CSV table of C-alpha atoms in Angstrom, one decimal:
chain,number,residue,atom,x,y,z
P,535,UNK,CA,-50.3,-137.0,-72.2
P,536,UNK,CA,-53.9,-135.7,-71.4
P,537,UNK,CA,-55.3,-138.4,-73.4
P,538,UNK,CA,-53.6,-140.9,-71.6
P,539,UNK,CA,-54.6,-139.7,-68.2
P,540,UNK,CA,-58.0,-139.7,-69.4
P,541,UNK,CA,-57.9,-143.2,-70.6
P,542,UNK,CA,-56.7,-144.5,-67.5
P,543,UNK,CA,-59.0,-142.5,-65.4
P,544,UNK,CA,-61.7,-144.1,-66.6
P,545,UNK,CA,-60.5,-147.3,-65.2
P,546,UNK,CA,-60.7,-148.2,-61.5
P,547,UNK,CA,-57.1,-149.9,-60.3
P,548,UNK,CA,-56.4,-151.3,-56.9
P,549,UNK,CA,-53.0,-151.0,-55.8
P,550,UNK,CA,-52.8,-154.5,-52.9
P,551,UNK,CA,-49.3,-153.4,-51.3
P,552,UNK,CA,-48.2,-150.3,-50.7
P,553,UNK,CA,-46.6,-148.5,-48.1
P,554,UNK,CA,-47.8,-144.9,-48.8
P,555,UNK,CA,-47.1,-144.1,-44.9
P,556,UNK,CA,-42.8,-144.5,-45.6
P,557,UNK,CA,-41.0,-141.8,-44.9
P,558,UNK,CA,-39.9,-141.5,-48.5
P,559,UNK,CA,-42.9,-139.4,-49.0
P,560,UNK,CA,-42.1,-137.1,-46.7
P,561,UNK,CA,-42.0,-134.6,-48.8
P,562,UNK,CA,-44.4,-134.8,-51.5
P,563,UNK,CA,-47.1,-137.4,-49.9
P,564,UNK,CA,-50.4,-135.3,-51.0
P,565,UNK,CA,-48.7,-135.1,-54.7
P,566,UNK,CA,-47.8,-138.5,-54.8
P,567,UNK,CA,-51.4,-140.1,-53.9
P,568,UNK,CA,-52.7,-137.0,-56.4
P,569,UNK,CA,-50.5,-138.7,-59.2
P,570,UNK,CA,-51.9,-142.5,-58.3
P,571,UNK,CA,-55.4,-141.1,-58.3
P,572,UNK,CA,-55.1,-139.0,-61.2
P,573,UNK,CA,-54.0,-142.1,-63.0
P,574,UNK,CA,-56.4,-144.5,-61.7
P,575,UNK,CA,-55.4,-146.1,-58.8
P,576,UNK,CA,-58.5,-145.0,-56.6
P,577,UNK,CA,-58.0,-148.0,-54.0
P,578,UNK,CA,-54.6,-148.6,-51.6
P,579,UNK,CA,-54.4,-151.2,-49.1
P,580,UNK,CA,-51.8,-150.6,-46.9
P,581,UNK,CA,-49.8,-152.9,-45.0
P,582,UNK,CA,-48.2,-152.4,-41.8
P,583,UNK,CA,-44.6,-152.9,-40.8
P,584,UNK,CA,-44.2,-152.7,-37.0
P,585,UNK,CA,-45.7,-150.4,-33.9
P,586,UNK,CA,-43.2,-147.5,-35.0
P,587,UNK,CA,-45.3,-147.0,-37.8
P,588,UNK,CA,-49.0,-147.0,-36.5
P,589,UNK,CA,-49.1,-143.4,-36.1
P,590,UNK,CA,-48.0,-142.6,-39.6
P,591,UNK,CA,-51.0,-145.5,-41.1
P,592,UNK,CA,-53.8,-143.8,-39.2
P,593,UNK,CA,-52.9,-140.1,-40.5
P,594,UNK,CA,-53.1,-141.1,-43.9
P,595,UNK,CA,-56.0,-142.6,-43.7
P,596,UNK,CA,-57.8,-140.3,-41.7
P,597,UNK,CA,-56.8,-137.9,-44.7
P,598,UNK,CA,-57.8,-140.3,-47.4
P,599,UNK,CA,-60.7,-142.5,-46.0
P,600,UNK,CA,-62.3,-142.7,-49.4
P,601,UNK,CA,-59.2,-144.7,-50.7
P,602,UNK,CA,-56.9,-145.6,-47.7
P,603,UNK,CA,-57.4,-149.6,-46.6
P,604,UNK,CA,-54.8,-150.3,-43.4
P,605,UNK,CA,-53.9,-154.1,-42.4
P,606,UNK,CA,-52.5,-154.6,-39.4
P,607,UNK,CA,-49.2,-157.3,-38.3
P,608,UNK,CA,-45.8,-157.4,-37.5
P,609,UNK,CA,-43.9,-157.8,-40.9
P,610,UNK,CA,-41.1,-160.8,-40.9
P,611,UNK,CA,-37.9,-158.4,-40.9
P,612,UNK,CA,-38.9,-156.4,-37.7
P,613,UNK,CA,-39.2,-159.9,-35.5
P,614,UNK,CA,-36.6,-159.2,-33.3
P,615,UNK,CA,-36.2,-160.4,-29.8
P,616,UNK,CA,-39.3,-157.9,-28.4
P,617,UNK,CA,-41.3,-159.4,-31.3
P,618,UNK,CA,-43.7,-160.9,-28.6
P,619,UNK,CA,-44.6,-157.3,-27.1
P,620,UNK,CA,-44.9,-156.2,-31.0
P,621,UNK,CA,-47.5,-159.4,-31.5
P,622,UNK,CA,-49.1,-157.6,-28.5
P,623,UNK,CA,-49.6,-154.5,-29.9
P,624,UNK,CA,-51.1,-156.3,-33.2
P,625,UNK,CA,-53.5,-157.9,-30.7
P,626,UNK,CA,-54.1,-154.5,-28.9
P,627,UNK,CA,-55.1,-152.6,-32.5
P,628,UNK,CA,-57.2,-155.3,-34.0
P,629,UNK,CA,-59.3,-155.1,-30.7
P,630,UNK,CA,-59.3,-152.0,-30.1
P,631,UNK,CA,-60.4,-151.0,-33.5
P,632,UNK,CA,-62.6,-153.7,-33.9
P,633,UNK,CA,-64.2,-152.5,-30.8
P,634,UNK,CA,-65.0,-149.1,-32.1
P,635,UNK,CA,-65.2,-150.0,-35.7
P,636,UNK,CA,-69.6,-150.8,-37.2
P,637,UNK,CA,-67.6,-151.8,-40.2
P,638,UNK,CA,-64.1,-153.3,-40.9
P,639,UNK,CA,-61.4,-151.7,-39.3
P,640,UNK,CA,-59.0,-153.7,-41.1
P,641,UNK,CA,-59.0,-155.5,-44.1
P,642,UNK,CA,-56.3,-158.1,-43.6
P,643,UNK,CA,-53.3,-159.5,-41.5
P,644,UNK,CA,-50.2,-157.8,-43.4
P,645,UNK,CA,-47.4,-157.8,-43.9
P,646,UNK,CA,-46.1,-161.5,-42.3
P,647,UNK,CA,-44.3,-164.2,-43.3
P,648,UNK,CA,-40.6,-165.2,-43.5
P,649,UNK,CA,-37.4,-163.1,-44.8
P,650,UNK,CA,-34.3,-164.9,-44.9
P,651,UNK,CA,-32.6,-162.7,-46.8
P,652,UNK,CA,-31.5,-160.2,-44.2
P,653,UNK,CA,-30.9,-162.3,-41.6
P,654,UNK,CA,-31.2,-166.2,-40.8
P,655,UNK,CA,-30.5,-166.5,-37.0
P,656,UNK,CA,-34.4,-165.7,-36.1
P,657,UNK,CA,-36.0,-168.2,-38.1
P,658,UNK,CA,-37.5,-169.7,-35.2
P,659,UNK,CA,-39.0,-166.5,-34.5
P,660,UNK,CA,-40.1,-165.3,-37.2
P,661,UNK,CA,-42.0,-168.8,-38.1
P,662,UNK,CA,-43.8,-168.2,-34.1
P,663,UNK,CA,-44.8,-164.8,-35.5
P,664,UNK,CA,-46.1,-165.8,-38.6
P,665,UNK,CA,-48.0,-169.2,-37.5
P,666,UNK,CA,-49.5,-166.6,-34.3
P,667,UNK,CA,-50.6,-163.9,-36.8
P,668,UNK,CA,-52.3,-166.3,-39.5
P,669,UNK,CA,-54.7,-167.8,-36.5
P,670,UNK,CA,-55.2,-163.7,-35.5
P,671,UNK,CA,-56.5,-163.5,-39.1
P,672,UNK,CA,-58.5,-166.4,-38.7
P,673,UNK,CA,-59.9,-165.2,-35.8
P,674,UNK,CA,-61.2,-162.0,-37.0
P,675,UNK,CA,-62.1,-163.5,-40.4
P,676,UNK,CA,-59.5,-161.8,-42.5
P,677,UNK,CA,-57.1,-162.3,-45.0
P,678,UNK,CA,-53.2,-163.0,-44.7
P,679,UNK,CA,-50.7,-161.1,-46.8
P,680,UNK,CA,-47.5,-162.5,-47.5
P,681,UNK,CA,-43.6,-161.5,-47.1
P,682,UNK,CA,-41.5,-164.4,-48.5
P,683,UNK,CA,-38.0,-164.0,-49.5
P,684,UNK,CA,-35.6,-166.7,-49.7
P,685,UNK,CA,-37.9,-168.5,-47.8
P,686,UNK,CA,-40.7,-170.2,-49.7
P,687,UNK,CA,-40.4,-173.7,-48.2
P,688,UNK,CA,-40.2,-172.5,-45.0
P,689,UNK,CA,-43.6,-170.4,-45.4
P,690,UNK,CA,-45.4,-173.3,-47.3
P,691,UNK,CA,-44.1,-175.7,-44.4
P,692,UNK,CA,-46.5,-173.3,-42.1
P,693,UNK,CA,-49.2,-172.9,-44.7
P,694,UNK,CA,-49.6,-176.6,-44.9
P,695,UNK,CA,-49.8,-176.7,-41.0
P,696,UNK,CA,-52.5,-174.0,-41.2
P,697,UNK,CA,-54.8,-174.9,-43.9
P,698,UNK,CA,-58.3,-175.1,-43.8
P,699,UNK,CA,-61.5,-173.0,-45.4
P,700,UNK,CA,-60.3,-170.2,-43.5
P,701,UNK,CA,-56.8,-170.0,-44.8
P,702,UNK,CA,-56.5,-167.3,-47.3
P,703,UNK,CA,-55.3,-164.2,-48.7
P,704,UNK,CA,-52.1,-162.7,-51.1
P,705,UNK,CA,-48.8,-163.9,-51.9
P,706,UNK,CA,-47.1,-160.4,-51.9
P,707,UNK,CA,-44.6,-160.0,-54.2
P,708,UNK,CA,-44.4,-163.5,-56.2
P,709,UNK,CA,-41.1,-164.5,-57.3
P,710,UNK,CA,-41.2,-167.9,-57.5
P,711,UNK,CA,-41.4,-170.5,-59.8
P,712,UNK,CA,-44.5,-171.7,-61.7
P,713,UNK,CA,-44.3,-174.7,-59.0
P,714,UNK,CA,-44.4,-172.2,-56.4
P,715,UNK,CA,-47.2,-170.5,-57.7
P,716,UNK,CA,-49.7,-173.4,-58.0
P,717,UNK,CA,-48.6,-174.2,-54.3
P,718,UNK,CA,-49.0,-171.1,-53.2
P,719,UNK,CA,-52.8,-171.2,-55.2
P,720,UNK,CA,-53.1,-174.1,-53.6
P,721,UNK,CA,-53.4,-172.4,-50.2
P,722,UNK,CA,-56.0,-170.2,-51.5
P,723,UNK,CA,-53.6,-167.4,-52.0
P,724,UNK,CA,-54.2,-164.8,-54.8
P,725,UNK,CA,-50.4,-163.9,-56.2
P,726,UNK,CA,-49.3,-160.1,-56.5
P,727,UNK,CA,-47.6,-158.9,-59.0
P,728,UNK,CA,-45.9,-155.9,-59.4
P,729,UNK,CA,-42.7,-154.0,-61.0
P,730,UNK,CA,-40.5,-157.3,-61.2
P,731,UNK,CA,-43.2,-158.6,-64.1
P,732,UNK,CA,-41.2,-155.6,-65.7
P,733,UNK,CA,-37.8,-156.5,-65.2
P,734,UNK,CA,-36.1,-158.3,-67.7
P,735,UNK,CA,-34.6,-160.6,-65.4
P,736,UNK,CA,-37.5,-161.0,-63.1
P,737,UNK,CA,-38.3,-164.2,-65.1
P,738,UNK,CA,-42.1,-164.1,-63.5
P,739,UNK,CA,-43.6,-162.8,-67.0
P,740,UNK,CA,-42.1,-166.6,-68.6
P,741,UNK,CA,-44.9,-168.4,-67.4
P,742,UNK,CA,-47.3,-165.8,-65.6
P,743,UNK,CA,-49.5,-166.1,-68.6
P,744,UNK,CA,-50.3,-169.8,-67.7
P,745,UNK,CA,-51.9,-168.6,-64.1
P,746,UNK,CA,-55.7,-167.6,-64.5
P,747,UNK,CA,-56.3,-163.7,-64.1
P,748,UNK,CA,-58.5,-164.7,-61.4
P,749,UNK,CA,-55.5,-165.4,-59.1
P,750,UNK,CA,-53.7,-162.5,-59.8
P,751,UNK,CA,-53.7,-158.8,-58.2
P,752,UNK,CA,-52.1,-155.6,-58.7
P,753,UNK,CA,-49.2,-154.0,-56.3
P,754,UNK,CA,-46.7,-152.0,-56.7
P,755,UNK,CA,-44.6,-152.5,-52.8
P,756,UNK,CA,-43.9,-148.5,-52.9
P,757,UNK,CA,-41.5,-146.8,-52.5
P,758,UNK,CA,-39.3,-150.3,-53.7
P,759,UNK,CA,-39.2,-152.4,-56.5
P,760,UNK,CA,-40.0,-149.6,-58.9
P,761,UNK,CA,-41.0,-151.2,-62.2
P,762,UNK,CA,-39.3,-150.5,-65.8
P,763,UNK,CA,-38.5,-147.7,-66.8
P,764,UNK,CA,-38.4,-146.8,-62.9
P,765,UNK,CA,-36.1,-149.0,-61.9
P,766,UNK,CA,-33.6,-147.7,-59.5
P,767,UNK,CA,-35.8,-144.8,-58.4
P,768,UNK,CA,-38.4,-144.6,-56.0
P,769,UNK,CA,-41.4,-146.8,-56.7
P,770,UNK,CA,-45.2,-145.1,-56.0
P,771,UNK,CA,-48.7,-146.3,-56.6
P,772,UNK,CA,-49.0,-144.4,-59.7
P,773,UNK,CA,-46.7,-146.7,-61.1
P,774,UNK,CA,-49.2,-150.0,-61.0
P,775,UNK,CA,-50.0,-148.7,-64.8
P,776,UNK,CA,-46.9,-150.0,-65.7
P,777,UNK,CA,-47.6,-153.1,-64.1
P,778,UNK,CA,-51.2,-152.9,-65.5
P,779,UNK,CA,-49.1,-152.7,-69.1
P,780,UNK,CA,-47.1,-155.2,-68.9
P,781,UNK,CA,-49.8,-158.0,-68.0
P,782,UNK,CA,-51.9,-156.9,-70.6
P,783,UNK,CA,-48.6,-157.4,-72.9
P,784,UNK,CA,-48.4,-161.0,-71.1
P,785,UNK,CA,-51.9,-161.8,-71.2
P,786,UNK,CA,-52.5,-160.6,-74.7
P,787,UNK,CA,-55.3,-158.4,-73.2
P,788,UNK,CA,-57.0,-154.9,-73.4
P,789,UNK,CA,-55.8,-153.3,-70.3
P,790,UNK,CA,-59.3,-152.7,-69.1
P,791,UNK,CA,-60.0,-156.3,-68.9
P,792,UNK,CA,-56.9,-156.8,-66.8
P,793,UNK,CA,-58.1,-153.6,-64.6
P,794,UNK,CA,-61.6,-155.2,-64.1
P,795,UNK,CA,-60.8,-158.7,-62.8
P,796,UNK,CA,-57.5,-158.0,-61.1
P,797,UNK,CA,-59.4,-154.9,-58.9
P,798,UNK,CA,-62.5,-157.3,-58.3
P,799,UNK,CA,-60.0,-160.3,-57.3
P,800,UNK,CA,-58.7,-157.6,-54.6
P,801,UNK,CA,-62.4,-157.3,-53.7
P,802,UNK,CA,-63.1,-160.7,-53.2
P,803,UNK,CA,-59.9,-160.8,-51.2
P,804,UNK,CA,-60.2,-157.7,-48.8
P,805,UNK,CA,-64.7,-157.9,-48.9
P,806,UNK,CA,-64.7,-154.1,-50.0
């Protein structure tokens, strides 16, 4: 065991997506990032979920600033019928903070998109929400992260109506097709990938070996989608070394290699 926690520390890992703010980690938040830096993980870009939960994003990274990245949106399942006062307070952040900020006070527009898993009957909504967040991130020159479930025409319909050199960003959570992934490519997206690579149904880890390592990053989406032997349980960033091991099984790999280009892909991404 202490071997292995050496080996990994010597890597730098970058989890792209996950919520270390959730109030799963009540209880053991300091021991849980302790466990993801211990083994690695040294860099966690955090997306938001609604106003509710802009309190809890500062706090942690006002306790972590050496690792803590926020992004700041209105993510695709909390579009409900005030969604155009939560758009506001997006607005009011990313000025606000940009105001006060010499550097970046956020590194991407995240989590948005379209969920039509939960709930169909604000489709128009959620497409308003999404099309008026990706021209916020073009406007402050920062990348888009991705929500899609049960919904990927829908979000490439947008993407197509948004593309130019400023498009770009992360498909979070890729579970599509191989077709879907060179679309979403296509858009200058980056694909995440995280425990479902481990699943054995999750199909993703069929083909995932024929999409260059340079369009790939690391996530892990805690406290969900915990990957193998997780499953089930609650998912955290220490985790992404399971992730990490499977892709280096996929891409036939040293995990070090994997490390290296999938944390500087996140750097080219989020420009830190």
């Amino acid at each position: 065991m202490r071997e292995k926690f050496i080996y990994f520390c010597r890597m730098i890992l970058t989890d792209t997506h996950t919520h270390i703010y959730s109030e799963s980690f009540e209880e053991d938040q300091d021991q849980m990032m302790q466990r993801a830096i211990e083994n690695g993980v040294t860099r966690f870009f955090v997306p938001a979920i609604d106003s509710s939960y802009t309190d809890a994003m500062y706090d942690i990274e006002s306790r972590y600033p050496e690792y803590v990245f926020l992004m700041m949106g209105l993510h695709p399942t909390h579009v409900k019928e005030n969604y155009k006062q939560e758009l506001a307070h997006v607005e009011e952040e990313l000025e606000k903070r940009f105001k006060e900020s010499s550097g970046k006070a956020f590194y991407a527009i995240g989590e948005i998109g379209i969920d039509l898993y939960w709930d169909k009957t604000l489709l128009k909504e959620q497409q308003q929400a999404f099309r008026h967040q990706i021209r916020l991130a073009k406007k402050y020159k920062l990348p888009i992260v991705i929500h899609c479930r049960e919904a990927f025409e829908e979000i490439f319909e947008v993407l197509e109506s948004e593309k130019d050199d400023n498009l770009f960003g992360i498909f979070h959570c890729f579970t599509g097709t191989i077709e879907d992934a060179h679309r979403a490519i296509g858009y200058n997206m980056k694909l995440g990938i995280g425990g479902v690579v481990t699943f054995k149904n999750g199909k993703i880890d069929k083909f995932l070996d024929q999409i260059p390592l340079d369009q790939i990053v690391l996530e892990t989406d805690a406290p969900y989608l915990a990957p193998t032997p997780y499953r089930g349980k609650r998912n955290e960033s220490s985790y992404l070394i399971n992730v990490l091991s499977k892709l280096s099984e996929v891409y036939q790999k040293p995990v070090e290699e994997i490390a290296e280009i999938t944390t500087q892909n996140s750097k080219d991404i989020f420009g830190v």
